[in-house]
XYZ file of C-alpha atoms in Angstrom:
515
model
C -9.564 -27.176 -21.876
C -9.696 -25.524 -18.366
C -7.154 -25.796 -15.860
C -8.330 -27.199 -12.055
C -6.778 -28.035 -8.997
C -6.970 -31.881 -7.828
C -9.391 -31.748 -5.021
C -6.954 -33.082 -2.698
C -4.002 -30.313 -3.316
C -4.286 -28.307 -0.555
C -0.677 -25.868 -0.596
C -1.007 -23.293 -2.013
C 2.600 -23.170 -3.891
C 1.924 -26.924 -5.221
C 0.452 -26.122 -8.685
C 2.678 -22.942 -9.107
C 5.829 -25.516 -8.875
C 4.309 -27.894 -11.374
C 3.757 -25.479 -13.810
C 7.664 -24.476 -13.269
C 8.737 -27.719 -13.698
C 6.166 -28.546 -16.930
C 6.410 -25.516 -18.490
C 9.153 -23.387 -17.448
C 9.873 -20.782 -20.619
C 5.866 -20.251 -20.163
C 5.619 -16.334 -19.442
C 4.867 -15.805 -15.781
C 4.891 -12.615 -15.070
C 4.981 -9.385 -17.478
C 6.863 -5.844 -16.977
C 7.423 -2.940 -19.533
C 10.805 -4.102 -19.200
C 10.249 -7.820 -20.192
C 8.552 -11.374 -19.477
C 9.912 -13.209 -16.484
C 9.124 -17.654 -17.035
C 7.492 -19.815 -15.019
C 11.017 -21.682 -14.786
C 13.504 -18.474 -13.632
C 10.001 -17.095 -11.156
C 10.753 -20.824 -9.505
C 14.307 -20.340 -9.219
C 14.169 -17.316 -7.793
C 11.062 -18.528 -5.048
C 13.549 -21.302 -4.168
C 16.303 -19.400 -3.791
C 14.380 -17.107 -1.157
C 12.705 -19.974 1.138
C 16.270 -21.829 1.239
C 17.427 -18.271 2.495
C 15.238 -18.468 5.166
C 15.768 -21.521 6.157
C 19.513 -21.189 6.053
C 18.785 -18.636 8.859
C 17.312 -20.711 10.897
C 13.370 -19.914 9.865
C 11.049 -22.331 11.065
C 7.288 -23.216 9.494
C 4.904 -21.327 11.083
C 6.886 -18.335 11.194
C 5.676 -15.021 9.995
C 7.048 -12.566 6.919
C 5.603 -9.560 6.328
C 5.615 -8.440 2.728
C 5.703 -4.343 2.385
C 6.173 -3.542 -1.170
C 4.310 -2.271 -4.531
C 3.407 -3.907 -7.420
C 6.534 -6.056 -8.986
C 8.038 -8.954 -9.330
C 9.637 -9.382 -6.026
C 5.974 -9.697 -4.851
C 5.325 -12.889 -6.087
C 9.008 -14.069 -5.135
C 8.328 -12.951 -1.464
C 4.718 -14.132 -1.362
C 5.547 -17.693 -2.812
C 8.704 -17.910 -1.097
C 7.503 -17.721 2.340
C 4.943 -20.201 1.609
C 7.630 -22.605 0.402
C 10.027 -22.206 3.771
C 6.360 -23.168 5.529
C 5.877 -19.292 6.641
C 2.555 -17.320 6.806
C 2.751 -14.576 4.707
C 1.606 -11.097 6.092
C 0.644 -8.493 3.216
C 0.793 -5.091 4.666
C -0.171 -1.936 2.366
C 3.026 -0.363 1.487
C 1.620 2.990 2.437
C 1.600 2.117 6.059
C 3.147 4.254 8.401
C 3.875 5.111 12.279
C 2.188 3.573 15.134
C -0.635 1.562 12.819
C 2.495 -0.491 10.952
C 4.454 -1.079 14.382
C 1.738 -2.503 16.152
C 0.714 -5.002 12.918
C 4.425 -5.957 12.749
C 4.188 -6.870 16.794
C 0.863 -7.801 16.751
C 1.393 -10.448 14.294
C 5.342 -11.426 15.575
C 6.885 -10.661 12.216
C 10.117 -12.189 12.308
C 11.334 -11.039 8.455
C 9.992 -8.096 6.767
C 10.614 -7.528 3.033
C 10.417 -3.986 2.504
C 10.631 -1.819 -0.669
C 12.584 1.485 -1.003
C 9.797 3.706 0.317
C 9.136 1.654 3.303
C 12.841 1.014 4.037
C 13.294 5.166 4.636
C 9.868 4.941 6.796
C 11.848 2.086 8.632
C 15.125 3.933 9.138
C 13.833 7.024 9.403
C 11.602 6.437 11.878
C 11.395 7.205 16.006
C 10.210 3.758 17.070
C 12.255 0.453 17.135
C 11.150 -2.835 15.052
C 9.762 -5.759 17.140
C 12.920 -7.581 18.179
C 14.491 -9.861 16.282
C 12.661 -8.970 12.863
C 14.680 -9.093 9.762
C 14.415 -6.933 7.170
C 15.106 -8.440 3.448
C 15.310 -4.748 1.430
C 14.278 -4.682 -2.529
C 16.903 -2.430 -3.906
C 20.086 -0.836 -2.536
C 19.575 2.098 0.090
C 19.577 1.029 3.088
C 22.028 0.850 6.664
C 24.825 -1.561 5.278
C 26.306 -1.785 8.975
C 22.929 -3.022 10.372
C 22.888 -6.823 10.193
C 19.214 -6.906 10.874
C 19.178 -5.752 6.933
C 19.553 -7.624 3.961
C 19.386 -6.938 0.182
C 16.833 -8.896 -1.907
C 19.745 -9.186 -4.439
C 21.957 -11.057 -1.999
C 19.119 -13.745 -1.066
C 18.366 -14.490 -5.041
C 22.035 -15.018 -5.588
C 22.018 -17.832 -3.167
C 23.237 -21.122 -4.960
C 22.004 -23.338 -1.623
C 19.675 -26.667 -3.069
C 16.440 -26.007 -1.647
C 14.880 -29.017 0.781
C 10.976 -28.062 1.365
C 9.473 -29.006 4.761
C 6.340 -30.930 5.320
C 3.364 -28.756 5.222
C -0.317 -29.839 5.361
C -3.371 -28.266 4.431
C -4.302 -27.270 7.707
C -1.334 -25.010 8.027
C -1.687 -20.871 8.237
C -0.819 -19.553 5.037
C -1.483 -16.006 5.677
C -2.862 -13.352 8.041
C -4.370 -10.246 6.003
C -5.222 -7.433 7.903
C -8.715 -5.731 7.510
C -10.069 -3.204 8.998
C -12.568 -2.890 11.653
C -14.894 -0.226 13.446
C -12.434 0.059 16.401
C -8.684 1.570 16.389
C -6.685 -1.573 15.488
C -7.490 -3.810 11.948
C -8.129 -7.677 12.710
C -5.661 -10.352 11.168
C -8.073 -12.833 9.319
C -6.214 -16.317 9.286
C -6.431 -18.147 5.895
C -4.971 -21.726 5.774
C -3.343 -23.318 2.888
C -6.549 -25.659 1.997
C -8.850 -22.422 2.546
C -6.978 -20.305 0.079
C -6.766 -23.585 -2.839
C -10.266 -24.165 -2.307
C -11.446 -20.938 -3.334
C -8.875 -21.215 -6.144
C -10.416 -24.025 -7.405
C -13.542 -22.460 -7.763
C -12.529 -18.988 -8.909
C -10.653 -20.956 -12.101
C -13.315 -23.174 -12.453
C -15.958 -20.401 -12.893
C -13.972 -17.610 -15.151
C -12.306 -20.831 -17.113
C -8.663 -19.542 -16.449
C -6.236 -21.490 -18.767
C -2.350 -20.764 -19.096
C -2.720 -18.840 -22.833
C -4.204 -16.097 -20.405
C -2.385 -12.842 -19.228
C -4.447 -11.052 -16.302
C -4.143 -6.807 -16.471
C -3.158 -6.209 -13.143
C -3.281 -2.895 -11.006
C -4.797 -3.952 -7.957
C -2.462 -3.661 -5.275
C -1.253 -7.242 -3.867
C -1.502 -7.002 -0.421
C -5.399 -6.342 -0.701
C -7.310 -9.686 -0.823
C -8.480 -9.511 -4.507
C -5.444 -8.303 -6.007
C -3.703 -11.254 -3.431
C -6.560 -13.838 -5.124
C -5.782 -12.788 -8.647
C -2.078 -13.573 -8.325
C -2.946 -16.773 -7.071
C -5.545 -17.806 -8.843
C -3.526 -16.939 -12.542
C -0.345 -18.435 -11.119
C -2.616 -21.929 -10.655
C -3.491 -22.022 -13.748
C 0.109 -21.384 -15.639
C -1.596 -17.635 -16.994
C 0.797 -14.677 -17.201
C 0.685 -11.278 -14.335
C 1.065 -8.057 -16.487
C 2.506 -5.637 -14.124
C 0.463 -2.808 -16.105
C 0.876 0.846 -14.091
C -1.057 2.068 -11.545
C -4.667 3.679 -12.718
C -3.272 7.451 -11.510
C -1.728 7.125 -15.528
C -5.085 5.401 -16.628
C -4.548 6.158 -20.064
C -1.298 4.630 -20.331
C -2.812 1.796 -18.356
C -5.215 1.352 -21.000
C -2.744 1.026 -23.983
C -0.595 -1.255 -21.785
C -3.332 -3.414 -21.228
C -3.733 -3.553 -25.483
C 0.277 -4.070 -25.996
C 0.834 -6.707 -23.180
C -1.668 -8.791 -24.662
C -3.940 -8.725 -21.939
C -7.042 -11.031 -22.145
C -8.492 -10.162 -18.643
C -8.969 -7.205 -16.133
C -9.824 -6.860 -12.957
C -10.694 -3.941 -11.107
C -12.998 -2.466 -8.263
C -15.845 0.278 -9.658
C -13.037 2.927 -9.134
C -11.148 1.482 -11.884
C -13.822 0.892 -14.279
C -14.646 4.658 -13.235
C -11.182 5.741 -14.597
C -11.036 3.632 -17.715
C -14.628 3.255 -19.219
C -14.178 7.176 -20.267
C -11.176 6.529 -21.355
C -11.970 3.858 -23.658
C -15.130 5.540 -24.950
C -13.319 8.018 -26.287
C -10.234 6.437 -27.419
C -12.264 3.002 -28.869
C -8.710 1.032 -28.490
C -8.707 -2.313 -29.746
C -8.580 -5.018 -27.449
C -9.384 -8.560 -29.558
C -7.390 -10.849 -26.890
C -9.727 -9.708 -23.901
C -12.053 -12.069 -23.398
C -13.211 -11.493 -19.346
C -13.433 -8.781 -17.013
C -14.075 -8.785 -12.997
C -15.259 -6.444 -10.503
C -15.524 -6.971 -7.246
C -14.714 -4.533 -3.617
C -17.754 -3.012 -4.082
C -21.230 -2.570 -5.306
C -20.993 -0.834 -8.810
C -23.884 1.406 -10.287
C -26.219 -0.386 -13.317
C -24.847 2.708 -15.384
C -21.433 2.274 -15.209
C -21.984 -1.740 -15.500
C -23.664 -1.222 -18.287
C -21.254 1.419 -19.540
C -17.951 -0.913 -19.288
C -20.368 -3.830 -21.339
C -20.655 -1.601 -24.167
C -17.138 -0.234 -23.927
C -15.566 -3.425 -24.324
C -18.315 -5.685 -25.880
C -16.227 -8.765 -26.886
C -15.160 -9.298 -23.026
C -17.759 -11.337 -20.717
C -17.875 -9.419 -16.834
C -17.730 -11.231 -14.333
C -19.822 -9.073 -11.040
C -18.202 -10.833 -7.537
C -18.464 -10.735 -3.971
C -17.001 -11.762 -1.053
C -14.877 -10.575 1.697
C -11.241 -11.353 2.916
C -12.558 -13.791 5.999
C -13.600 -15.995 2.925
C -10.508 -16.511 0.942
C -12.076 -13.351 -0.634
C -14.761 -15.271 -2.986
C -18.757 -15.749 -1.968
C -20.238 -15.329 -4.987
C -20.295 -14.655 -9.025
C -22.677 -13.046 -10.893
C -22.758 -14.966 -14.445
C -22.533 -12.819 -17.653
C -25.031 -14.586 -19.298
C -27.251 -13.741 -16.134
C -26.470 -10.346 -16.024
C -28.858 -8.583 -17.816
C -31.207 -10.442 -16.076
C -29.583 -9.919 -12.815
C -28.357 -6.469 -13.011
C -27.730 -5.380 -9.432
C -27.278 -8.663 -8.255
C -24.117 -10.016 -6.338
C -24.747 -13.696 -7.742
C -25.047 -16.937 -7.142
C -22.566 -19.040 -4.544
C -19.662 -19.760 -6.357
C -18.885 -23.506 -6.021
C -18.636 -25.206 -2.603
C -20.020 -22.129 -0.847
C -23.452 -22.120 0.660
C -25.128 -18.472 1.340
C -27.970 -18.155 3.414
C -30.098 -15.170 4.752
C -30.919 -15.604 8.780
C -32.515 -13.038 11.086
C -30.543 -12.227 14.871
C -31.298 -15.483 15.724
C -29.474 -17.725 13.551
C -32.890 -18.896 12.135
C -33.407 -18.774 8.054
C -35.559 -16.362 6.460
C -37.583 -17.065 3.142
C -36.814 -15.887 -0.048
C -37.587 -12.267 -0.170
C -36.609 -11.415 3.407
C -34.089 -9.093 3.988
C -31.174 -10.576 6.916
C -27.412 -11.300 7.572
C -25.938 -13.239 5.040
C -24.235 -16.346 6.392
C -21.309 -17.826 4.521
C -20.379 -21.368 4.728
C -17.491 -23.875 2.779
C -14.241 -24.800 2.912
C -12.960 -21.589 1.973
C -14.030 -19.561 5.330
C -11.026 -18.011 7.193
C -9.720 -19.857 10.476
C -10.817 -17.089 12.768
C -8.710 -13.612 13.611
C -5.244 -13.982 15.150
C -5.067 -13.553 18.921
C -8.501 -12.199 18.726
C -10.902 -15.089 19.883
C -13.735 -12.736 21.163
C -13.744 -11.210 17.100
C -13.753 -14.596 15.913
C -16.205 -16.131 18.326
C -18.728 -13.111 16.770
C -17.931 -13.538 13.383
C -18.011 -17.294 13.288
C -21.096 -18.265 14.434
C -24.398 -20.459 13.687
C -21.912 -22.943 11.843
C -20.478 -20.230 9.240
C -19.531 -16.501 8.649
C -21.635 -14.198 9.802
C -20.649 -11.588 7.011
C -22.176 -8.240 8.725
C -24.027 -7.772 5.376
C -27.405 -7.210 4.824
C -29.436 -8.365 1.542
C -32.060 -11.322 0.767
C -31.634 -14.041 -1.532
C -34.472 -14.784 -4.563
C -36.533 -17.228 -6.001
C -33.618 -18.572 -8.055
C -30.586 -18.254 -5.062
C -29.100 -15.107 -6.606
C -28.051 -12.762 -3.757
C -29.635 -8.887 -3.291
C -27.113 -6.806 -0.823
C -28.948 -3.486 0.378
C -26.104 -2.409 3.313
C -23.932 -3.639 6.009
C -24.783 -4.194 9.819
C -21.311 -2.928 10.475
C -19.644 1.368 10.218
C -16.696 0.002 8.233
C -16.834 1.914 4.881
C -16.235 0.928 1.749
C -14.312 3.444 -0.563
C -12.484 2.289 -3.638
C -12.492 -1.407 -2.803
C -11.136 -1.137 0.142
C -12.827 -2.063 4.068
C -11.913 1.139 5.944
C -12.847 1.155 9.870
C -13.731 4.891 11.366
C -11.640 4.352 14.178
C -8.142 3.666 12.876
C -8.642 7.502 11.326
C -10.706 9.027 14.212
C -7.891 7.770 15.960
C -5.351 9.734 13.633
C -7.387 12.866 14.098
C -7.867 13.048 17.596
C -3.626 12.938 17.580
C -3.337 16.216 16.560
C -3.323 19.072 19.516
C -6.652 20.913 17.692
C -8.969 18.265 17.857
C -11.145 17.871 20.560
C -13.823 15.110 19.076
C -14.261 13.337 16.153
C -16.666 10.704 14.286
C -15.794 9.498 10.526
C -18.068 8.103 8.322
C -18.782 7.420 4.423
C -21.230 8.765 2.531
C -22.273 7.938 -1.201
C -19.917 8.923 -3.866
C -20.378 7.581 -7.684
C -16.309 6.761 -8.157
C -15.480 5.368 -5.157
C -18.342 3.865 -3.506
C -18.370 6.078 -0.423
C -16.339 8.663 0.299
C -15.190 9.240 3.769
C -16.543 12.468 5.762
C -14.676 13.375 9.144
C -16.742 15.356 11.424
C -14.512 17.677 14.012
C -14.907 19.207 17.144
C -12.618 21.811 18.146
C -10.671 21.540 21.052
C -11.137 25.388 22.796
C -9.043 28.303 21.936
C -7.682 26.424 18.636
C -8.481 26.765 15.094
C -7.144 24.367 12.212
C -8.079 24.052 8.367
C -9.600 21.063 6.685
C -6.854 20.742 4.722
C -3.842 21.222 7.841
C -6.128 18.167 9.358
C -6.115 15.763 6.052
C -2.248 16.468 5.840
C -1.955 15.795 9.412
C -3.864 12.403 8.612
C -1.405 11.743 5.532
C 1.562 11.729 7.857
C -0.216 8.205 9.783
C -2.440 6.956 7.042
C -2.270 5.651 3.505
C -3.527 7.647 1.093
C -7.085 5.461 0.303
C -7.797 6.255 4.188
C -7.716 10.301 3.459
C -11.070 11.873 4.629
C -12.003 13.737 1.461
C -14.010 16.267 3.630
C -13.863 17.752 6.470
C -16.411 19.213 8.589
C -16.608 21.378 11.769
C -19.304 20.976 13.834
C -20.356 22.118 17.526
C -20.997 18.692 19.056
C -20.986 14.897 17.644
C -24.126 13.104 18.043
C -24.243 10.401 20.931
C -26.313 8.342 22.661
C -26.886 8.590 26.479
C -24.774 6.456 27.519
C -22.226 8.685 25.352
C -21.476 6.222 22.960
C -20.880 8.065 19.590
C -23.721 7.585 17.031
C -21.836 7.351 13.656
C -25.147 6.947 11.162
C -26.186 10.079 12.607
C -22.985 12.145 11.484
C -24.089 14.343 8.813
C -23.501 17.469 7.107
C -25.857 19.593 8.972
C -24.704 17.903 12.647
């Protein structure tokens, strides 16, 4: 029997809460150190959104969330949510001037930080927004500060909880995604945006609570942010299994947590098919697989089939200004489809239009346009972003494809320079931006190029200021000090002049190796 959402519960935290109250010794989440249940995962969300309140917190307010993969994710995430707050997700590996201006940009007022972001914090030459409090998971940080607080001291709050009103319409979160200029773009997700694509995500993969998800996408990105929620709707267990830089331990803690799904972007699969073709580990609870972030190759599609042949793969798309879900790609279409993105999943419509706004026929390459209940509110404080993205009654996506004779979508590109490497939506500028900060650099464009594990591979192309000479690799450690690792330019080239048009605008699908 499948699990599904009523059609009128629109928050978010609702069917987590019911399944704490129904079933609380139900695993909820999984760690090499032990299984944490539904009912001690709802004491412990409690116990954080009565902390906030108790401090005066009011709905609508926003929390940043700055830590790895753990349970205190899913204690901040859901927490929040209960107090009424919109949750911000920020990559942990966020540093200098791109993390202050997302904390101000987006008016944090609490921050829940891990130990490696804590020593950025405190370490660090710039001051956080004013009045932002800082909720710290684990024990080093400045005791004397009062704008810091231990995660340890929230959870052993024994205040009763009293939830406020909420409705559907309310923000639930802000995730930040990159775009082709300097500063990412906060797509707003409301509470009845984020259930409805729930709804459909269980409804399609048939979640049910016997399940335990493999999980080692990060959180804060949009599909590891709709896995957690998706599994926590339907009563299934999180495995905490490590992070794919030990992919063969991965792999056997995938078999010995019992896990009966994975899902990954093609980097992943990239890592573990080889792995499992040469260690053959059995894996009878796995039933279902998903990819999704980017386009994978028919080779290594085909590749993971035969590697694990009892599981069914799931192929998805979508983006994070749709609750992250568009489409699914069924397994029993996929030989038939190979290549494909899929089919709308349910209550989405996908069309293909030309600059116009006007349909095209099957066959015709386009834009695809995205419509539903699931499409994101707009960006925050960005109206001229969201007046161009939401437009002809839906999302214009920036992607490029046709649909066919039987609805099944066909991407061939994007419209857009953002780049797509490892499942994650990098914008050129943010890292031009980071180059053109060091004292050698005169110019520079960024761009991706095709690369079989990742997708693309971003390529930085330099200019020189005069009279100064720097390595490739003094400029990617110079990048490392501002970026997160996944926004590293894997090469870099020096070239005499950038390509640009006359007006001097910088021609970025003209970068290239011989430039």
């Amino acid at each position: 029997m499948r699990t599904q959402l009523p059609a009128d519960e629109e928050l978010l935290h609702t069917r987590f809460f019911e399944h704490c109250r129904q079933s609380p010794e139900d695993p909820a989440l999984r760690t090499r150190a032990g299984d944490i249940s539904y009912g001690e995962l709802g004491r412990q969300v409690e116990r954080f959104a009565s902390q906030l309140l108790a401090h005066g917190f009011e709905p609508g307010g926003r929390v940043a969330v700055l830590l790895d993969n753990g349970p205190e994710y899913p204690i901040a995430i859901y927490g929040t949510l209960a107090a009424g707050g919109v949750v911000v997700p920020l990559c942990p590996d966020s540093k200098g001037q791109a993390l202050r201006w997302m904390l101000g940009h987006a008016d944090v007022q609490v921050l829940v930080s891990g130990p490696r972001s804590t020593r950025l914090i405190v370490s660090s030459d710039w001051e956080l927004p004013p009045k932002t409090q800082v909720i710290v998971s684990g024990s080093q940080y400045p005791k004397d500060d009062v704008r810091f607080t231990g995660l340890d001291e929230v959870l052993a709050t024994t205040a009763p909880f009293t939830p406020p009103t909420i409705t559907g319409e309310a923000l639930a979160a802000i995730h930040y995604t990159s775009g082709t200029t300097g500063h990412p773009k906060g797509v707003m997700l409301e509470h009845r945006q984020l259930t409805s694509n729930v709804r459909s995500i269980i409804e399609y993969l048939g979640l049910v609570p016997r399940d335990v998800i493999g999980l080692t996408l990060p959180l804060y990105y949009a599909y590891g942010s709709s896995v957690l929620h998706t599994h926590l709707a339907s009563g299934a267990c999180i495995a905490f299994v490590s992070s794919l830089a030990y992919a063969q331990r991965s792999l056997e803690e995938l078999v010995c947590m019992g896990a009966t799904g994975f899902s990954g972007v093609p980097a992943s699969f990239a890592k573990l098919v080889p792995l499992q073709e040469k260690m053959q580990l059995e894996m009878p609870a796995l039933r279902y697989l998903t990819q999704a972030g980017a386009g994978m190759s028919k080779q290594l599609t085909q590749r993971a089939l035969a590697a694990w042949p009892e599981a069914e793969l799931y192929i998805m798309y979508g983006q994070t200004e749709a609750s992250a879900r568009l489409a699914w790609l069924p397994p029993d279409r996929l030989a038939q489809k190979l290549g494909s993105a899929g089919k709308p999943i349910p209550g989405v419509e996908l069309s293909i239009i030309d600059s116009e706004g006007n349909p095209v026929p099957p066959g015709q390459d386009g834009e695809v346009l995205a419509r539903g209940p699931s499409i994101m509110r707009g960006y925050w404080r960005d109206p001229e972003a969201s007046a161009k993205a939401l437009r002809f009654g839906g999302l214009c996506t920036g992607d490029i494809g046709h649909l066919d004779e039987d609805g099944f979508l066909w991407l061939i590109g994007r419209q857009s320079e953002l780049i797509k490497s490892g499942g994650h939506r990098i914008g050129p500028g943010e890292i031009e931006a980071a180059l053109l900060r060091h004292p050698a650099v005169a110019e520079c464009g960024v761009a991706g190029y095709p690369d079989e594990e990742l997708g693309e591979a971003i390529h930085a192309f330099v200019v020189l200021a005069e009279g100064t000479s720097a390595t490739a690799t003094a400029l990617q450690r110079h990048c490392l000090k501002e970026l997160p690792r996944f926004k590293l330019p894997s090469a870099v080239h020096f070239v005499q002049e950038l390509p640009r048009t006359a007006s001097g605008k910088l021609q970025r699908r003209r970068l290239s190796f011989s430039s």
